[in-house]
Coordinates of C-alpha atoms in Angstrom, one line a residue:
X1273 CA 67.4 64.6 116.6
X1274 CA 69.4 64.0 113.4
X1275 CA 71.4 66.7 111.9
X1276 CA 69.9 67.8 108.5
X1277 CA 71.9 70.1 106.3
X1278 CA 70.8 72.3 103.5
X1279 CA 72.3 75.2 101.5
X1280 CA 71.3 78.0 99.1
X1281 CA 73.1 81.0 97.6
X1282 CA 72.0 84.5 98.3
X1283 CA 72.2 87.5 96.0
X1284 CA 75.9 87.7 96.5
X1285 CA 76.4 84.0 96.2
X1286 CA 77.1 83.7 99.9
X1287 CA 76.5 80.1 100.9
X1288 CA 73.9 79.7 103.5
X1289 CA 73.9 76.5 105.5
X1290 CA 71.3 75.2 108.0
X1291 CA 72.0 72.3 110.2
X1292 CA 69.1 71.3 112.4
X1293 CA 69.4 69.2 115.5
X1294 CA 72.8 70.5 116.3
X1295 CA 72.2 70.4 120.1
X1296 CA 70.8 67.0 121.1
X1297 CA 69.9 68.1 124.6
X1298 CA 67.7 71.0 123.3
X1299 CA 64.0 70.8 122.4
X1300 CA 64.9 72.5 119.1
X1301 CA 68.2 73.7 117.7
X1302 CA 69.9 74.8 114.5
X1303 CA 73.3 76.0 113.4
X1304 CA 73.3 78.5 110.6
X1305 CA 76.1 79.9 108.5
X1306 CA 75.6 83.0 106.3
X1307 CA 78.9 83.4 104.4
X1308 CA 81.5 83.4 107.2
X1309 CA 79.0 84.3 110.0
X1310 CA 78.0 81.4 112.2
X1311 CA 75.1 81.5 114.7
X1312 CA 73.8 78.6 116.8
X1313 CA 70.4 78.5 118.5
X1314 CA 69.1 76.2 121.1
X1315 CA 65.6 76.1 122.6
X1316 CA 64.4 74.7 125.9
X1317 CA 60.7 74.6 126.8
X1318 CA 59.7 75.0 130.5
X1319 CA 56.4 75.3 132.3
X1320 CA 55.3 78.8 133.2
X1321 CA 52.1 80.3 134.6
X1322 CA 50.3 82.7 132.2
X1323 CA 49.8 86.1 133.8
X1324 CA 47.6 89.2 133.6
X1325 CA 45.3 89.7 130.7
X1326 CA 47.2 87.1 128.6
X1327 CA 46.1 84.0 130.5
X1328 CA 45.8 82.0 127.3
X1329 CA 49.3 82.7 125.9
X1330 CA 52.7 81.2 126.4
X1331 CA 56.1 82.9 126.1
X1332 CA 59.0 83.0 123.7
X1333 CA 62.1 84.6 125.2
X1334 CA 65.1 85.1 122.8
X1335 CA 68.6 86.0 124.1
X1336 CA 71.5 86.7 121.8
X1337 CA 75.2 86.6 122.8
X1338 CA 78.4 87.4 121.0
X1339 CA 81.0 84.8 121.9
X1340 CA 84.5 86.1 122.5
X1341 CA 85.8 83.6 119.9
X1342 CA 83.5 85.2 117.2
X1343 CA 85.7 88.2 116.7
X1344 CA 88.9 89.8 118.0
X1345 CA 86.8 92.9 118.8
X1346 CA 84.6 91.0 121.3
X1347 CA 85.7 90.8 124.9
X1348 CA 84.4 88.5 127.7
X1349 CA 81.9 90.2 130.1
X1350 CA 78.4 91.6 130.0
X1351 CA 76.4 91.5 126.8
X1352 CA 77.7 94.1 124.3
X1353 CA 75.5 96.8 122.9
X1354 CA 75.3 95.0 119.6
X1355 CA 74.1 91.8 121.3
X1356 CA 71.4 93.6 123.2
X1357 CA 70.2 95.3 120.0
X1358 CA 69.9 91.9 118.3
X1359 CA 68.1 90.4 121.3
X1360 CA 65.6 93.4 121.2
X1361 CA 65.2 93.0 117.4
X1362 CA 64.3 89.3 117.8
X1363 CA 61.9 90.0 120.6
X1364 CA 60.1 92.8 118.6
X1365 CA 60.0 90.5 115.6
X1366 CA 58.2 87.8 117.6
X1367 CA 55.7 90.2 119.0
X1368 CA 55.0 92.3 115.8
X1369 CA 55.1 89.7 113.1
X1370 CA 53.0 87.1 114.9
X1371 CA 54.8 84.4 113.0
X1372 CA 54.2 82.3 116.1
X1373 CA 50.8 82.2 117.6
X1374 CA 51.6 82.3 121.3
X1375 CA 48.2 80.9 122.2
X1376 CA 49.4 77.6 120.8
X1377 CA 51.8 77.5 123.7
X1378 CA 49.0 77.6 126.3
X1379 CA 48.3 74.2 128.0
X1380 CA 45.5 75.4 130.2
X1381 CA 44.3 79.0 130.3
X1382 CA 45.3 80.8 133.5
X1383 CA 47.1 77.7 134.8
X1384 CA 49.9 76.5 132.7
X1385 CA 51.8 77.4 129.4
X1386 CA 55.0 76.7 127.7
X1387 CA 57.9 79.2 128.0
X1388 CA 60.4 78.8 125.2
X1389 CA 63.8 80.1 126.0
X1390 CA 65.7 80.7 122.8
X1391 CA 69.5 81.1 123.4
X1392 CA 71.5 82.2 120.4
X1393 CA 75.3 82.4 120.3
X1394 CA 77.4 83.9 117.5
X1395 CA 80.5 81.7 117.0
X1396 CA 81.9 83.6 114.0
X1397 CA 81.0 87.2 113.1
X1398 CA 81.6 88.6 109.7
X1399 CA 78.6 90.7 108.8
X1400 CA 74.8 90.0 108.3
X1401 CA 74.6 89.0 112.0
X1402 CA 71.0 89.9 112.4
X1403 CA 70.1 87.9 109.2
X1404 CA 71.9 84.8 110.5
X1405 CA 70.2 85.1 113.9
X1406 CA 66.7 85.3 112.5
X1407 CA 67.3 82.3 110.3
X1408 CA 68.8 80.4 113.2
X1409 CA 65.7 81.2 115.4
X1410 CA 63.3 80.2 112.6
X1411 CA 65.1 77.0 111.9
X1412 CA 65.3 76.0 115.6
X1413 CA 61.6 76.7 116.1
X1414 CA 60.8 74.7 113.0
X1415 CA 62.8 71.7 114.3
X1416 CA 61.3 71.9 117.8
X1417 CA 59.2 69.0 119.1
X1418 CA 57.5 69.3 122.5
X1419 CA 55.9 66.5 124.6
X1420 CA 52.1 66.6 125.1
X1421 CA 51.3 68.2 128.4
X1422 CA 48.4 68.6 130.7
X1423 CA 47.6 69.8 134.2
X1424 CA 47.1 67.0 136.8
X1425 CA 43.7 67.7 138.4
X1426 CA 44.9 66.3 141.8
X1427 CA 48.2 68.0 142.2
X1428 CA 47.7 71.0 139.9
X1429 CA 51.1 70.4 138.4
X1430 CA 52.0 69.9 134.8
X1431 CA 52.6 66.4 133.3
X1432 CA 54.2 65.4 130.0
X1433 CA 54.2 62.3 127.9
X1434 CA 57.4 60.5 126.8
X1435 CA 56.6 61.1 123.1
X1436 CA 57.8 64.4 121.6
X1437 CA 55.4 65.0 118.7
X1438 CA 54.0 68.5 119.2
X1439 CA 55.2 70.7 116.4
X1440 CA 54.9 74.5 116.5
X1441 CA 53.0 76.0 113.7
X1442 CA 54.8 79.0 112.1
X1443 CA 53.1 81.6 109.9
X1444 CA 54.5 84.0 107.4
X1445 CA 58.3 83.3 107.9
X1446 CA 59.9 86.8 108.6
X1447 CA 63.4 86.8 107.1
X1448 CA 65.8 89.7 107.6
X1449 CA 68.1 91.0 104.8
X1450 CA 70.8 93.5 105.6
X1451 CA 71.9 96.1 103.0
X1452 CA 74.9 98.5 103.2
X1453 CA 74.5 101.9 101.6
X1454 CA 77.6 103.6 100.1
X1455 CA 77.6 107.3 99.4
X1456 CA 73.9 107.3 99.8
X1457 CA 73.5 105.8 96.4
X1458 CA 75.0 102.3 96.0
X1459 CA 73.4 99.4 97.9
X1460 CA 75.0 96.2 98.8
X1461 CA 73.3 93.1 100.2
X1462 CA 75.0 90.9 102.8
X1463 CA 77.9 93.3 103.6
X1464 CA 80.8 91.8 105.5
X1465 CA 82.2 93.4 108.6
X1466 CA 84.8 95.3 106.6
X1467 CA 82.2 96.5 104.1
X1468 CA 79.8 97.5 106.9
X1469 CA 82.6 99.7 108.4
X1470 CA 82.9 101.6 105.1
X1471 CA 79.1 102.1 104.7
X1472 CA 77.5 105.5 105.4
X1473 CA 74.4 103.6 106.5
X1474 CA 72.9 100.2 106.8
X1475 CA 69.4 99.0 106.9
X1476 CA 67.5 95.7 107.4
X1477 CA 64.3 94.8 105.5
X1478 CA 62.3 92.1 107.2
X1479 CA 59.9 90.4 104.8
X1480 CA 57.9 87.2 104.3
X1481 CA 58.0 85.0 101.3
X1482 CA 54.7 86.3 100.1
X1483 CA 55.8 89.9 100.1
X1484 CA 54.7 91.1 103.5
X1485 CA 56.9 93.9 105.0
X1486 CA 57.3 93.5 108.7
X1487 CA 59.8 96.3 109.2
X1488 CA 62.6 98.5 108.0
X1489 CA 65.4 99.1 110.6
X1490 CA 68.0 101.7 109.6
X1491 CA 71.2 102.9 111.2
X1492 CA 73.6 105.5 110.0
X1493 CA 73.2 109.1 108.7
X1494 CA 73.0 108.6 105.0
X1495 CA 69.5 109.0 103.5
X1496 CA 67.8 106.0 102.0
X1497 CA 66.8 106.6 98.3
X1498 CA 63.0 105.9 98.2
X1499 CA 63.1 105.2 94.5
X1500 CA 65.3 102.2 95.1
X1501 CA 63.1 100.6 97.8
X1502 CA 61.2 98.4 95.3
X1503 CA 64.5 96.9 94.1
X1504 CA 65.6 96.2 97.7
X1505 CA 62.2 94.7 98.5
X1506 CA 62.5 92.3 95.5
X1507 CA 65.9 91.1 96.8
X1508 CA 64.5 90.7 100.4
X1509 CA 61.4 88.8 99.3
X1510 CA 63.5 86.5 97.1
X1511 CA 65.7 85.9 100.1
X1512 CA 62.7 85.1 102.2
X1513 CA 61.4 82.6 99.6
X1514 CA 64.7 80.9 99.5
X1515 CA 65.1 80.6 103.2
X1516 CA 61.5 79.3 103.7
X1517 CA 62.0 76.7 101.0
X1518 CA 65.3 75.6 102.6
X1519 CA 63.9 75.3 106.1
X1520 CA 60.8 73.4 104.7
X1521 CA 63.2 71.0 102.9
X1522 CA 65.3 70.5 106.0
X1523 CA 62.3 69.9 108.2
X1524 CA 60.8 67.5 105.7
X1525 CA 64.0 65.5 105.5
X1526 CA 64.2 65.4 109.3
X1527 CA 60.6 64.2 109.7
X1528 CA 61.2 61.5 107.1
X1529 CA 64.2 60.2 109.0
X1530 CA 62.4 60.3 112.4
X1531 CA 59.4 58.5 110.8
X1532 CA 61.6 55.7 109.4
X1533 CA 63.3 55.2 112.8
X1534 CA 60.1 55.1 114.7
X1535 CA 58.5 52.5 112.4

């Protein structure tokens, strides 16, 4: 898949760049930069058997890693606590926001479904890591194309076509926006690592472009001024609108190029 690049500026004028199709061997991929933070996401689809009471659903399994080259504070070895927290955040976001209908991943109820393994790696860490990870996941899912699949009645095994033209339908793009809170009063969007270390607290608002609030995740001891929440929501929703518009533009450009090449 061709690499398609787009940019927009956040509330702090941090350049956000999305490059889809960064990993040619993946079913969907994207490299995202938010300021100096860089996250790459690659997705591979594999066959799986639906289980239990969810026989008509597929699976989306995100896994986030902090590369040792991303920061001098990251060491090789097992996943850090921060990486595990982000993996859990992404998993919860997929389940609670329902921005992906997992029933669309079912090939034949009770027999076969797609399992999408989403591997995210941070290459450069300088704040807003969760924000960049969510955008990378959304972009990679938007760029993903799967082959048409069915169950062979004779063998009971899955079969796929050579053409990859099955696009995943995404609903209500959930976009995360990180805020740092200084002295319990002053809020700052997109804090860097240095700024985050000086914050008394930080919180993440996850919203859609049409104003839906999917969650508010807060860490740190300082109280969050409730009277300021509408202002933070406005910033977060504007961010979600900008990200969705950018991803839509990038996907549209990618589809146009693929259409020209196949004609």
